[in-house]
Amino acid sequence: MTVRLGFIGTGDLGADHVRRCANILSGATVSALYNRTQSKAQTVAEQFAPEALVTATPEELIESPEVEAIVISSASQTYEDLVLKAIEAGKYVFCEKPLTTTADGCERILHAESAAAKRLVQVGFMRPYDEGYQNLKSLLTDDAFGPVLMAHAAHRNPFSGPHYTREMLISETLIHDINTFHWLLGESFRTVQVFYPRPTSRADAALRDPQLVLLETSSGVLITVEVFVNCQFGYDVQCALIGENGELRLPEPARAALRKNGQTSVAIPMDCKERFATAYDRELQAFVDGVAAGKLTGPDSWAGYVASATADACIRAQKSGQKEAVQLIAQPEFYRNDTAV
Ligand code: ISE
């Protein structure tokens, strides 16, 4: 069976997902494309899927009989409306993170999906598909490690575009770390606090880059996350967990070390597409396989909701300078037995 995919948003990451579908994934084909600037969708179609339909609106794509399942990588503000429309059309939908820009929007998706009585949504958190993170998770669940007490993480980008705002350090960047710890530890968060260290002079002062976020989980694990989106040197993701019996560290991506002129050097990836290339392949393959099997796996709308509700609390904490409580609704029954990655 070949799953016919429609792609909404063919910008940087969206075009990369189209390429992935055309060249790497098995069991899927690119059947339609939509982009706000239509010529961009046409260019991507010419490059990877000349037969694909280029639609004038996202609704036309969602409703097209040529499209069995939808991949959304447009601007984050458009996700809620598009995911709700896909659910209404009864179609499976893969939506990039954040599922919605605030927790309210995620709640509407939770209601719509539970009312449809069928899991239709997979959220594009790719780290659970990364081999290093999977290795961390399996060692963590090994009894020998003992309970986790603390964790330290860093999420660094070389540069942020001029469009980046102070809130986006949370809603677009930290959101990955929130989901990562939710998934790794299997618990959500109680409180959050945001600290502003001395800012870098290499970014707009209004951004307040970098930021240090303190997350406290329901069982009391304390997690520090450094978010630094203009670190200059590379796309760098670090994670260490400290347990009663030891420490676990995320491995660096495998890269050969060059010894030359009295120095050793190892390349650092420069963006997420490079750092998580294989994880992106695997998350989209899982989506295609889930659609073909009629049963999605991977990050669900509940994971999207927990991440957005925690991000909302962090944005409140950015403004208040205080510790803020994370307010979560009770987990609907519908999501309790979902298959995580
Ligand atoms: C971007 O949207 C991503 O998802 C990247 O993984 C993250 O590092 C970056 O900060 C975001 O802007």
XYZ file of C-alpha atoms and ligand atoms in Angstrom:
353
model
C 0.000 0.000 0.000
C 1.249 3.492 -0.829
C 0.103 6.362 1.367
C -0.692 9.521 -0.624
C 0.603 12.504 1.347
C -0.334 16.166 0.996
C 2.187 18.735 2.265
C 1.093 22.100 3.667
C 4.059 24.475 3.914
C 7.047 23.982 1.647
C 9.518 26.332 3.367
C 12.821 25.115 4.727
C 11.697 22.106 6.788
C 8.551 21.470 4.701
C 10.589 21.157 1.489
C 12.980 18.838 3.315
C 10.026 16.615 4.303
C 8.878 16.540 0.653
C 12.398 15.496 -0.418
C 12.380 12.834 2.296
C 9.051 11.476 1.097
C 10.185 11.444 -2.552
C 13.672 10.001 -1.987
C 13.896 8.179 1.331
C 10.607 6.952 2.786
C 9.030 3.706 1.743
C 5.309 3.263 1.210
C 4.532 6.949 0.612
C 4.151 9.297 -2.304
C 3.872 13.103 -2.619
C 0.412 13.690 -4.059
C -0.257 17.384 -3.305
C 1.483 20.533 -2.117
C 0.334 23.863 -0.798
C 2.361 26.915 0.147
C 1.234 30.460 0.928
C 3.524 31.627 -1.885
C 2.336 29.254 -4.559
C 5.439 29.561 -6.751
C 7.492 28.046 -3.922
C 5.233 24.963 -3.866
C 5.555 24.738 -7.643
C 9.362 24.850 -7.447
C 9.423 22.102 -4.811
C 6.969 20.027 -6.876
C 9.128 20.385 -9.989
C 12.150 19.254 -8.015
C 10.698 16.252 -6.197
C 7.208 15.390 -7.415
C 6.321 16.794 -10.859
C 3.028 14.869 -10.906
C 1.812 16.330 -7.619
C -1.160 18.648 -7.455
C -0.354 22.216 -6.319
C -3.440 23.567 -4.598
C -4.553 27.180 -4.251
C -5.681 26.809 -0.631
C -4.841 24.466 2.259
C -8.530 23.478 2.474
C -8.439 22.256 -1.132
C -5.473 20.056 -0.235
C -7.096 18.701 2.940
C -10.322 17.849 1.112
C -8.690 16.474 -2.045
C -9.478 12.787 -2.703
C -5.845 12.556 -3.898
C -4.680 13.133 -0.306
C -4.963 10.399 2.315
C -2.856 12.001 5.028
C -1.449 15.456 5.645
C 1.949 16.798 6.709
C 1.859 20.340 8.114
C 5.041 22.444 8.260
C 3.648 25.927 7.643
C 3.878 28.751 10.216
C 3.063 27.665 13.794
C 0.114 30.113 14.028
C -1.677 28.173 11.268
C -1.457 24.705 12.889
C -4.551 24.711 15.064
C -6.955 25.594 12.281
C -5.355 23.150 9.835
C -5.219 20.239 12.291
C -8.885 20.816 13.219
C -9.812 20.803 9.527
C -7.869 17.574 8.943
C -9.646 15.944 11.907
C -12.984 17.134 10.545
C -12.117 15.556 7.183
C -11.269 12.329 9.068
C -7.666 12.357 7.774
C -4.447 11.467 9.569
C -2.256 14.484 10.155
C 1.400 14.955 11.052
C 1.889 18.447 12.497
C 5.223 20.075 13.242
C 5.848 21.371 16.760
C 4.457 23.277 18.597
C 1.081 21.619 18.014
C -0.455 25.030 18.736
C 1.024 28.284 19.991
C -0.952 28.195 23.272
C -2.457 25.391 25.364
C -6.037 26.546 24.617
C -5.585 25.607 20.976
C -4.285 22.148 21.969
C -7.344 21.669 24.171
C -9.588 22.267 21.170
C -7.611 19.641 19.258
C -7.886 17.163 22.178
C -11.665 17.618 22.168
C -12.015 17.281 18.396
C -9.833 14.170 18.228
C -11.556 12.459 21.156
C -14.942 13.300 19.617
C -13.785 11.659 16.362
C -12.995 8.623 18.588
C -9.897 7.896 16.530
C -6.297 8.926 16.985
C -5.491 11.043 13.933
C -2.646 13.335 15.066
C 1.118 12.837 15.348
C 3.168 15.807 16.575
C 6.567 16.513 15.008
C 8.770 16.127 18.048
C 11.677 14.322 16.381
C 14.060 13.756 19.278
C 12.362 10.551 20.485
C 13.411 9.072 17.109
C 17.086 9.992 17.570
C 19.272 6.997 18.321
C 21.162 8.791 21.106
C 17.962 9.792 22.907
C 16.531 6.288 22.445
C 19.672 4.905 24.019
C 19.278 7.322 26.954
C 15.659 6.286 27.398
C 16.396 2.566 27.428
C 19.226 2.959 29.972
C 17.011 5.179 32.077
C 14.293 2.586 32.312
C 16.895 0.066 33.429
C 16.480 -0.381 37.207
C 20.236 -0.186 37.714
C 20.201 3.564 37.063
C 17.819 4.289 39.901
C 15.485 7.268 40.176
C 16.477 10.486 38.374
C 17.164 13.402 40.719
C 18.315 16.198 38.411
C 19.026 16.909 34.763
C 20.964 19.528 32.826
C 20.321 20.341 29.203
C 21.435 22.877 26.632
C 19.688 23.761 23.383
C 21.800 26.009 21.203
C 21.328 27.364 17.704
C 24.100 29.254 15.887
C 21.833 32.167 14.912
C 18.181 33.149 15.151
C 16.524 35.048 12.339
C 15.381 38.661 12.779
C 11.806 37.325 13.219
C 12.713 35.593 16.502
C 11.118 36.986 19.667
C 11.840 36.458 23.340
C 8.753 34.211 23.622
C 9.906 32.085 20.673
C 12.951 30.959 22.663
C 10.305 29.128 24.672
C 7.508 28.303 22.221
C 9.761 27.269 19.299
C 13.034 26.196 20.922
C 12.605 25.101 24.575
C 9.417 23.248 23.598
C 11.627 20.389 22.305
C 13.323 20.057 25.710
C 9.969 20.163 27.507
C 8.731 17.296 25.354
C 12.039 15.450 25.689
C 11.863 15.366 29.495
C 8.130 14.557 29.481
C 8.914 11.561 27.280
C 12.173 10.515 29.003
C 10.867 10.758 32.569
C 7.231 9.874 31.879
C 5.971 12.743 34.009
C 4.820 16.293 33.515
C 5.863 19.513 35.250
C 4.782 21.284 38.411
C 6.564 24.649 38.255
C 8.885 26.611 35.978
C 11.111 29.653 36.332
C 13.147 31.639 33.796
C 16.424 33.459 34.492
C 18.192 35.958 32.262
C 21.976 35.803 32.439
C 24.186 38.513 30.961
C 22.908 38.800 27.371
C 25.026 38.162 24.309
C 25.927 41.308 22.376
C 25.441 39.332 19.166
C 21.652 39.429 19.291
C 18.977 42.095 19.596
C 18.831 43.110 23.265
C 15.031 42.624 23.302
C 15.510 38.894 22.688
C 17.301 38.438 26.038
C 19.441 35.640 24.653
C 20.485 33.307 26.319
C 17.899 32.243 28.910
C 18.116 29.657 31.661
C 14.955 27.721 32.429
C 14.353 25.720 35.575
C 11.699 23.023 35.246
C 10.419 21.067 38.235
C 8.639 17.799 37.453
C 5.678 16.417 39.396
C 7.978 14.110 41.392
C 10.449 16.921 42.154
C 13.192 16.282 39.557
C 14.906 19.641 38.904
C 15.970 20.310 35.313
C 18.059 23.235 34.069
C 17.849 24.057 30.367
C 20.089 26.643 28.755
C 18.426 28.061 25.647
C 20.851 30.044 23.508
C 19.775 30.798 19.949
C 22.744 32.941 18.843
C 25.630 30.894 20.212
C 27.478 31.294 16.858
C 29.338 27.996 16.903
C 26.728 25.417 15.879
C 23.475 23.546 16.505
C 24.305 21.931 19.780
C 22.044 19.811 21.961
C 23.221 18.503 25.319
C 21.456 16.402 27.924
C 22.665 14.809 31.158
C 20.563 13.027 33.777
C 21.787 12.449 37.294
C 20.333 9.458 39.102
C 20.875 7.806 42.450
C 23.407 5.407 40.972
C 25.044 7.258 38.130
C 24.923 9.810 35.350
C 23.644 9.398 31.799
C 24.767 11.655 28.959
C 23.401 12.095 25.468
C 26.127 11.044 23.017
C 27.474 13.512 20.465
C 26.504 12.737 16.853
C 29.025 10.322 15.332
C 31.620 12.339 13.392
C 35.197 11.454 12.531
C 37.899 13.413 14.341
C 40.436 15.151 12.125
C 43.968 15.400 13.494
C 45.952 18.025 11.658
C 48.494 20.746 12.409
C 48.803 19.727 16.034
C 45.047 19.827 16.659
C 42.071 17.505 16.729
C 38.777 18.790 15.304
C 35.295 17.337 15.023
C 32.594 19.081 12.968
C 29.509 20.378 14.789
C 26.203 20.341 12.839
C 24.952 23.826 11.947
C 21.187 23.238 11.967
C 18.455 20.868 13.082
C 17.999 19.397 9.607
C 21.571 18.157 9.748
C 21.706 17.215 13.466
C 18.442 15.268 13.413
C 18.348 14.126 9.739
C 17.900 10.456 10.618
C 15.412 11.228 13.390
C 13.274 13.188 10.906
C 13.414 10.257 8.463
C 12.323 7.877 11.193
C 9.500 10.038 12.571
C 7.943 10.497 9.128
C 8.409 6.807 8.293
C 6.609 6.017 11.562
C 3.775 8.329 10.490
C 3.482 6.639 7.084
C 3.573 3.179 8.690
C 0.989 4.286 11.262
C -1.348 5.560 8.543
C -0.919 2.324 6.561
C -1.642 0.239 9.676
C -4.551 2.472 10.756
C -2.811 3.064 14.104
C -0.531 6.025 14.794
C 2.308 5.843 17.305
C 4.707 8.544 18.504
C 4.043 11.922 20.122
C 0.285 12.445 20.354
C -1.953 15.476 20.929
C -1.665 14.985 24.688
C 2.147 15.308 24.429
C 1.564 18.418 22.301
C -0.786 19.805 24.958
C 1.596 19.171 27.889
C 4.405 20.871 25.951
C 2.292 23.926 25.063
C 0.808 24.284 28.560
C 4.306 24.115 30.073
C 5.584 26.615 27.501
C 2.697 28.955 28.415
C 3.837 28.807 32.064
C 7.447 29.552 30.999
C 6.281 32.603 29.036
C 4.416 33.803 32.129
C 7.625 33.224 34.102
C 9.651 35.220 31.555
C 7.401 38.178 32.339
C 6.956 37.762 36.092
C 10.498 36.695 37.004
C 8.781 34.361 39.492
C 8.251 30.647 39.798
C 5.031 29.863 37.881
C 2.757 26.862 38.298
C 2.032 24.667 35.284
C -1.722 24.247 34.954
C -2.823 21.066 33.213
C -6.316 19.719 32.618
C -6.903 16.085 33.641
C -5.676 13.711 30.966
C -8.723 12.572 28.968
C -9.348 8.807 29.105
C -8.938 8.690 25.303
C -5.172 9.403 25.609
C -4.337 7.173 28.549
C -3.431 4.029 26.646
C -1.742 5.670 23.729
C 1.439 4.119 22.376
C 4.405 6.383 23.000
C 7.561 6.023 20.876
C 13.262 25.337 15.155
O 11.937 25.560 14.768
C 13.438 23.931 15.600
O 12.527 23.150 15.722
C 14.814 23.625 16.051
O 14.967 22.277 16.404
C 15.155 24.517 17.221
O 16.465 24.260 17.636
C 15.032 25.966 16.801
O 15.354 26.810 17.876
C 13.625 26.258 16.301
O 13.552 27.589 15.864
